XYZ file of C-alpha atoms in Angstrom:
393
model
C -18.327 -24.524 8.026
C -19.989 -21.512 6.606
C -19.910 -17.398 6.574
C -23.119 -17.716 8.163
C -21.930 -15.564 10.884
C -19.826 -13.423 9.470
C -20.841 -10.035 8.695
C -20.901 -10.135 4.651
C -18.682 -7.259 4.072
C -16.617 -8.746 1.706
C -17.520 -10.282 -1.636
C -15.731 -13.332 -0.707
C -13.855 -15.461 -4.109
C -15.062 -19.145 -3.602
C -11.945 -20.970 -2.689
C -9.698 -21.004 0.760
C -6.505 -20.985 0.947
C -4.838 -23.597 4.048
C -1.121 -23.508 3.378
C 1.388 -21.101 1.773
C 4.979 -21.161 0.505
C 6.733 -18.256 -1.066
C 4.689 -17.239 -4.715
C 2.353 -20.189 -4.234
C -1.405 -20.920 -2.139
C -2.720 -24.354 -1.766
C -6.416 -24.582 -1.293
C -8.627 -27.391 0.172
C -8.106 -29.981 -2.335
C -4.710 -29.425 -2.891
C -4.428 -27.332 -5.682
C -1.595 -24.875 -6.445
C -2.343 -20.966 -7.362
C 0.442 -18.006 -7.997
C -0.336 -15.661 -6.003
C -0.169 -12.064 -7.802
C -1.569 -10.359 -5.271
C 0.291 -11.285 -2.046
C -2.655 -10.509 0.302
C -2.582 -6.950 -1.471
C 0.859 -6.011 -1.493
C 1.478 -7.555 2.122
C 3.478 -10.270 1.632
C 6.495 -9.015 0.006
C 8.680 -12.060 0.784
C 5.870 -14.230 0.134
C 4.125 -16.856 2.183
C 5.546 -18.297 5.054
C 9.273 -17.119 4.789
C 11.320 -18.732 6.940
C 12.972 -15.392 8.600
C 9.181 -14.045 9.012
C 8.618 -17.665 10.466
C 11.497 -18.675 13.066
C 10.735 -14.157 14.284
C 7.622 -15.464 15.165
C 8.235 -18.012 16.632
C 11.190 -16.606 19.039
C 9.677 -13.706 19.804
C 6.391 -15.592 20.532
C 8.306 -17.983 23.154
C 9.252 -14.996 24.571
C 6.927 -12.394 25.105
C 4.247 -10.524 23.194
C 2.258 -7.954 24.398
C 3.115 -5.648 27.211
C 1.184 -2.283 26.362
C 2.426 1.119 26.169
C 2.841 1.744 29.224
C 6.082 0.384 29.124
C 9.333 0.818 27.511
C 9.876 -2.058 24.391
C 12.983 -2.177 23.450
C 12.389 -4.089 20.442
C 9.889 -1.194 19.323
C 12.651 0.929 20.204
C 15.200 -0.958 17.861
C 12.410 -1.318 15.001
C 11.945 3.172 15.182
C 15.519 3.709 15.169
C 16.009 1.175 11.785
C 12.922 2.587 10.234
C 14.106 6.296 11.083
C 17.488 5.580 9.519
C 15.484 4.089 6.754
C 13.491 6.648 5.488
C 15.347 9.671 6.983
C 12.714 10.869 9.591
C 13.304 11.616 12.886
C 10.146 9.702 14.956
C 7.894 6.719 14.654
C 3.926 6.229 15.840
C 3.492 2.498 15.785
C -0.247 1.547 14.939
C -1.812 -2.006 13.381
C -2.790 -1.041 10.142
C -2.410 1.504 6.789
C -6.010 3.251 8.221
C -4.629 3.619 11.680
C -1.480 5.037 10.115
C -2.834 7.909 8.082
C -5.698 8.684 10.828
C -2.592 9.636 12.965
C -0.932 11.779 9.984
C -4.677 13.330 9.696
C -4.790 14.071 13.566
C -1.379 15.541 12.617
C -2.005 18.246 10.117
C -5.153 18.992 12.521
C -2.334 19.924 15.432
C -0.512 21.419 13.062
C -3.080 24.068 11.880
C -4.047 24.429 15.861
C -0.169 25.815 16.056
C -0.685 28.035 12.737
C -3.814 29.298 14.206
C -6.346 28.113 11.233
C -9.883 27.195 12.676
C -11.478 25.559 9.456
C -7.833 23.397 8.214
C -7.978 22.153 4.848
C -6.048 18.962 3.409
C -5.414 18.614 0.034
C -5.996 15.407 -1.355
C -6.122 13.724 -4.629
C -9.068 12.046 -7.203
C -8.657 8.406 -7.571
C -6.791 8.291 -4.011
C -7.415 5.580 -1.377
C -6.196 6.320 2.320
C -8.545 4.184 4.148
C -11.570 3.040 5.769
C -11.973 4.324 9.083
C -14.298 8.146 9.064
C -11.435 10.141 8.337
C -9.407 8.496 5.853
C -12.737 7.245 4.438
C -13.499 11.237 4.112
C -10.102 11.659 2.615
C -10.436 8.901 0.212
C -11.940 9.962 -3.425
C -14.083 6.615 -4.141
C -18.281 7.344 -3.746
C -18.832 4.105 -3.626
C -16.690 3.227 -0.431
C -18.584 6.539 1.307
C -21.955 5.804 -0.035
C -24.187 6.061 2.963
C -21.782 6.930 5.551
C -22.713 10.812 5.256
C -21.894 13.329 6.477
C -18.324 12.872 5.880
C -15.630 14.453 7.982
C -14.976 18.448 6.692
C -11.497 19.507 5.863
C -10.754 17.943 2.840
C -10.332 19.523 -0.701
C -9.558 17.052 -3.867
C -7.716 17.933 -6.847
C -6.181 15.990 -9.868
C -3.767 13.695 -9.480
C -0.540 14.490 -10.517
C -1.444 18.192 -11.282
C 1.097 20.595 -9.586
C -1.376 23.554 -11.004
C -4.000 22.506 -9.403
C -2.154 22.781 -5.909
C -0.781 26.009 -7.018
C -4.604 27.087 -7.466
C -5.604 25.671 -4.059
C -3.412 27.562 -1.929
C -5.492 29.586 0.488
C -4.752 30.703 4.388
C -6.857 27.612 5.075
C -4.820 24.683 3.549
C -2.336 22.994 6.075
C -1.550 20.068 4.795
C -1.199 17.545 1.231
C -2.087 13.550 1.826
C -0.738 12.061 -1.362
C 0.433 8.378 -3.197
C 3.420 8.321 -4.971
C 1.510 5.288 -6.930
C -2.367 5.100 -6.357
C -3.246 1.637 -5.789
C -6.187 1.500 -5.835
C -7.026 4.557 -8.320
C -5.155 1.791 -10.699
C -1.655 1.944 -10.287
C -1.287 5.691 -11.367
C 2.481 6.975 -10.979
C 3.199 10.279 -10.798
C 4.940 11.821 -13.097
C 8.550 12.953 -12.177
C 9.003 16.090 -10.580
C 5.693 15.990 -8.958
C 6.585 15.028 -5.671
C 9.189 17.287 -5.857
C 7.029 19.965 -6.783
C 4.877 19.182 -3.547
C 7.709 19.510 -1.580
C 8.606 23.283 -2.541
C 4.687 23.996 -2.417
C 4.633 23.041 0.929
C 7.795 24.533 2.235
C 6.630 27.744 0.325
C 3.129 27.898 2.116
C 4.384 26.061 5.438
C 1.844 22.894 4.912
C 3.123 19.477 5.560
C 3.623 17.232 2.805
C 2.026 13.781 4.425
C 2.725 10.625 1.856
C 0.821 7.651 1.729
C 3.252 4.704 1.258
C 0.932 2.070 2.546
C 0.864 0.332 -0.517
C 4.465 1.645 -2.003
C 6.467 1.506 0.959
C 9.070 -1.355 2.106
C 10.512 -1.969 -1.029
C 7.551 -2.627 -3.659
C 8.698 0.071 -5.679
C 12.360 -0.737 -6.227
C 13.206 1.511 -3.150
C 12.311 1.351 0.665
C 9.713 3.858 0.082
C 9.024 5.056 -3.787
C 9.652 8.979 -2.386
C 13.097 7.764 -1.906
C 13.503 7.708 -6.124
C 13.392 11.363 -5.823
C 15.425 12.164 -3.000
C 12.754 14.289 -1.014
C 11.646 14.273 3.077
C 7.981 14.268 3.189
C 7.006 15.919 7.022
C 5.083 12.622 7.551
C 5.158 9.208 6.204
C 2.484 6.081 6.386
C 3.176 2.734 5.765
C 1.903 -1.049 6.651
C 0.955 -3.894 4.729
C 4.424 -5.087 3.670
C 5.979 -4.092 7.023
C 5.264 -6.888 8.781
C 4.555 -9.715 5.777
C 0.963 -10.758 7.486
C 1.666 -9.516 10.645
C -0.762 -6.765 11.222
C 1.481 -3.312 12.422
C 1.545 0.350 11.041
C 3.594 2.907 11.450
C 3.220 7.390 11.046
C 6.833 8.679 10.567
C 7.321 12.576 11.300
C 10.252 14.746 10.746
C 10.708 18.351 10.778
C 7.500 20.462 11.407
C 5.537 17.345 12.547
C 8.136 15.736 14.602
C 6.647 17.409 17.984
C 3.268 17.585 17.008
C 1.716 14.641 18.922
C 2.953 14.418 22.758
C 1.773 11.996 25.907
C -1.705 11.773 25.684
C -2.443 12.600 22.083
C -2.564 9.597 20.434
C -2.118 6.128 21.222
C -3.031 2.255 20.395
C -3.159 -0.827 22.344
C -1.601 -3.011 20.694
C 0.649 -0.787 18.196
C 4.101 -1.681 18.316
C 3.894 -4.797 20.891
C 7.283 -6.853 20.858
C 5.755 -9.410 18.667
C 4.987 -7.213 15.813
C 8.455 -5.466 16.222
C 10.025 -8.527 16.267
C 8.537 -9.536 13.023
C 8.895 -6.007 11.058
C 12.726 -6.451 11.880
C 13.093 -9.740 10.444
C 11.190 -8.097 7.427
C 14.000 -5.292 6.856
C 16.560 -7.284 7.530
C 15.633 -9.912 4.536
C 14.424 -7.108 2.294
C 17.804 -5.008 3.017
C 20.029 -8.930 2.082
C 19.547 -9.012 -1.558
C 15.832 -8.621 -1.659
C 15.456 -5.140 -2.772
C 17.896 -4.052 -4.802
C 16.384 -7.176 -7.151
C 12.970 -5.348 -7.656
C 13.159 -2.332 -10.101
C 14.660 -4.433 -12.308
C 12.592 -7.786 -11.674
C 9.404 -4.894 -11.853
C 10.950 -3.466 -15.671
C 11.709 -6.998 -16.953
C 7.669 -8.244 -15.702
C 6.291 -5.239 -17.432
C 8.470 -5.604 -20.475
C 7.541 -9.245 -20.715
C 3.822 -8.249 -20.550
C 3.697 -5.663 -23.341
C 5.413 -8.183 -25.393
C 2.647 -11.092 -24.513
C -0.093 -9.062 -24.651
C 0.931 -6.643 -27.843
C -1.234 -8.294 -29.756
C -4.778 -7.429 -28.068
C -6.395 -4.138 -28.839
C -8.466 -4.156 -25.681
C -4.806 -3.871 -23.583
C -4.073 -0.121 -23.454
C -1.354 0.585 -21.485
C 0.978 -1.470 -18.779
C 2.224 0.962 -16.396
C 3.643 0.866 -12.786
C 6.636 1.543 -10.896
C 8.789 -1.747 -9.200
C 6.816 -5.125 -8.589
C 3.327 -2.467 -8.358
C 1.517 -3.345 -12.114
C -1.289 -1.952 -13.530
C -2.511 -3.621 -16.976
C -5.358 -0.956 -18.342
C -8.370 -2.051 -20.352
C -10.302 -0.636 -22.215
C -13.240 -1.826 -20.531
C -14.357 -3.054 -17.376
C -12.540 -6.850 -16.750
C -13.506 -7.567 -12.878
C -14.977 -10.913 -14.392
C -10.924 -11.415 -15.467
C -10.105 -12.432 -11.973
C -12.217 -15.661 -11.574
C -10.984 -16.363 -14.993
C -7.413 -15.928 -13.955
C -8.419 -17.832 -10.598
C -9.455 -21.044 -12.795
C -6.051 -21.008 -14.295
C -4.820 -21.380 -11.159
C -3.544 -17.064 -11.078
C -4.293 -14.848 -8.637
C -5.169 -11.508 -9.693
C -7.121 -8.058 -8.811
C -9.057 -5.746 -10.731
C -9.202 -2.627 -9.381
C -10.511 1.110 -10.661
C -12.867 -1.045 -12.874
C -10.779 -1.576 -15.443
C -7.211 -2.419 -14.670
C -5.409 -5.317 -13.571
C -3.231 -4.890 -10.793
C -0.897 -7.267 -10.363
C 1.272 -6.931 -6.956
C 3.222 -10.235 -6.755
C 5.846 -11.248 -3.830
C 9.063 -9.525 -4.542
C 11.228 -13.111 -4.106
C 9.344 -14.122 -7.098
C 11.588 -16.098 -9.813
C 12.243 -15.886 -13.176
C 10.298 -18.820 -13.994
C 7.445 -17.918 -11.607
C 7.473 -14.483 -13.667
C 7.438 -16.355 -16.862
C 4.560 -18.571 -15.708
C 2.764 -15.524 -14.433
C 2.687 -14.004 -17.765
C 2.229 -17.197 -19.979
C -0.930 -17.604 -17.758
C -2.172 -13.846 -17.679
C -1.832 -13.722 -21.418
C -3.253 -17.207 -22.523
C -6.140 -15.689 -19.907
C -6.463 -12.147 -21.688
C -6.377 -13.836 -25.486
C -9.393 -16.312 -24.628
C -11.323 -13.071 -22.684
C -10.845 -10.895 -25.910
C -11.805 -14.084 -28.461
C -14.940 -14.013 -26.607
C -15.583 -10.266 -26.644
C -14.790 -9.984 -30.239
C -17.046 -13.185 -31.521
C -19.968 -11.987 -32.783
């Protein structure tokens, strides 16, 4: 077999994976990798987890896809857990992160429709990443993801990360709406500072804008909370998340409360296959086994991996900073490393480099405390031979 007829829009690593089982991938021949990444911060519990598995499979045997058309009563348990959750009040059930925050977009559009604003502005910030699809890919501050798809949707006005001033500054009569990260991913694991969300919150109750957060990445527990906004005890007015919702299994979800919970009525959104029983199924079995144990492991598993890392890799000048929030690590350079992941790859690692120069690691929250040891032993025997090199003369 070949990617002959695939469209080449991914710069594909040369191995495949064919079976998984909690930190680890097997490949072809057999070989064993720990798995850093966990499909990009997807599988939380890890590969093939057997309360992931036997939802599958039940749910499967029994029925799938209906459409929205119809009630689902599993969708309907699966809004009501998530509500309780995060404290919203309503749930849009999509397939993916994009799909997500394209509905929280389509949002703040209705919303300055009510306020009467013809030419609606949405903050957003530099280094953010909200998505592929024309208007999150217009939201999203990354030129190279938008070359040649010009001209780029209007309505969007970015400012520095983590820069309450800046927001401050922005206000006009315009401005409806802030699309934010608590932690940019793929900016390279930036954390905002405490306070800042908080600060957003009174900004946008002051100026009646809705404060929209992007907890794709963040969100079911990678943080050390169900969502990170949850470590400061605010409500945003709408809330995105996916990837770790459903472990692999492709479903999304927009939460709204207050201004934006009756935004969006029949006929103003909508997705095939969002929230179909199977999915539902499967994001249950995902809470459940986060909300047993799981999560109230992974702020301190997160400190203890970071803590471990600065002590490994103390010794290298070309290691800046290691930063994050939870099991969400960024290891900064101080130069560009994307060559680091095949390295790491050889070793039998699984890494990502992302913003050029930082290493983000994003392994399965279930991961042990000799899978975290092994993780770092291998990163740092990795990082020591890379620097050797770039020091030799």
């Amino acid at each position: 077999m070949s990617e002959q007829f695939l469209i080449p829009t991914y710069a594909r690593q040369p191995v495949a994976f064919v079976r998984g089982e909690g930190v680890w991938l097997y490949d072809e021949q057999g070989k064993a990798y720990l798995d850093a990444v966990s499909g990009v911060a997807v599988c939380n519990l890890g590969h093939c987890h057997p309360a992931v598995v036997q939802a599958i499979r039940e749910q499967s045997e029994r029925l799938m896809h209906t459409s929205n058309l119809y009630r689902i009563p599993v969708q309907e348990r699966l809004a009501e857990r998530l509500c309780q959750l995060a404290g919203m009040d309503k749930v849009f059930f999509g397939n993916s992160g994009a799909e997500a925050n394209e509905a929280a977009i389509k949002l703040a559009r209705l919303h300055a429709r009510r306020r009467g604003v013809e030419k609606p502005v949405v903050l957003v910030m530099e280094g953010s990443f909200h998505g592929r699809t024309m208007a999150t890919l217009s939201a999203t501050a990354n030129q190279k993801v938008q070359e040649g798809f010009g001209p780029l949707l209007e309505g969007f006005r970015r400012l520095p990360y983590d820069d309450l001033d800046a927001v401050r500054a922005a206000a006009d009569d315009n401005v409806v709406a802030v699309l934010v990260e608590p932690v940019q991913g793929e900016g390279g694991v930036n954390a905002a500072s405490p306070g800042y969300l908080q600060g957003l919150r009174e900004l946008c109750d002051q100026h009646g804008w809705l404060l929209m957060l992007d907890e794709i990445q963040t969100g079911n527990g990678r943080t050390g909370t169900y969502f990170a906004c949850q470590a400061e005890r605010i409500r945003p007015d709408v809330l995105t998340t996916a990837k770790g919702l459903g472990n692999g299994f492709p479903i999304g979800a927009c939460l709204v409360s207050g201004a934006a919970s009756d935004l969006f009525g029949p006929g103003n959104h909508g997705s095939t296959f969002g929230g179909n029983p199977l999915g539902c199924a499967v994001a249950l079995a995902v809470i459940d086994t986060l909300q047993s144990g799981v999560l109230e492991q992974v702020r301190d598993k997160g400190e203890t991996l970071r803590a471990r890392l600065r002590e490994a890799l103390s010794g290298l000048s070309l290691v800046q900073e290691v930063r994050g929030q939870g099991m969400m690590v960024g290891i900064q350079l101080d130069r560009p490393c994307g060559e680091l992941v095949d390295r790491a790859r050889e070793a039998g690692l699984l890494i990502n480099v992302t913003a050029g120069s930082v290493i983000r690691l994003l392994p399965p929250l279930i991961m042990s405390n000799a899978e975290r040891d092994q993780l770092v032993d291998t990163l740092s025997t990795v990082l020591q031979r890379y620097a050797n090199e770039q020091e030799a003369p």
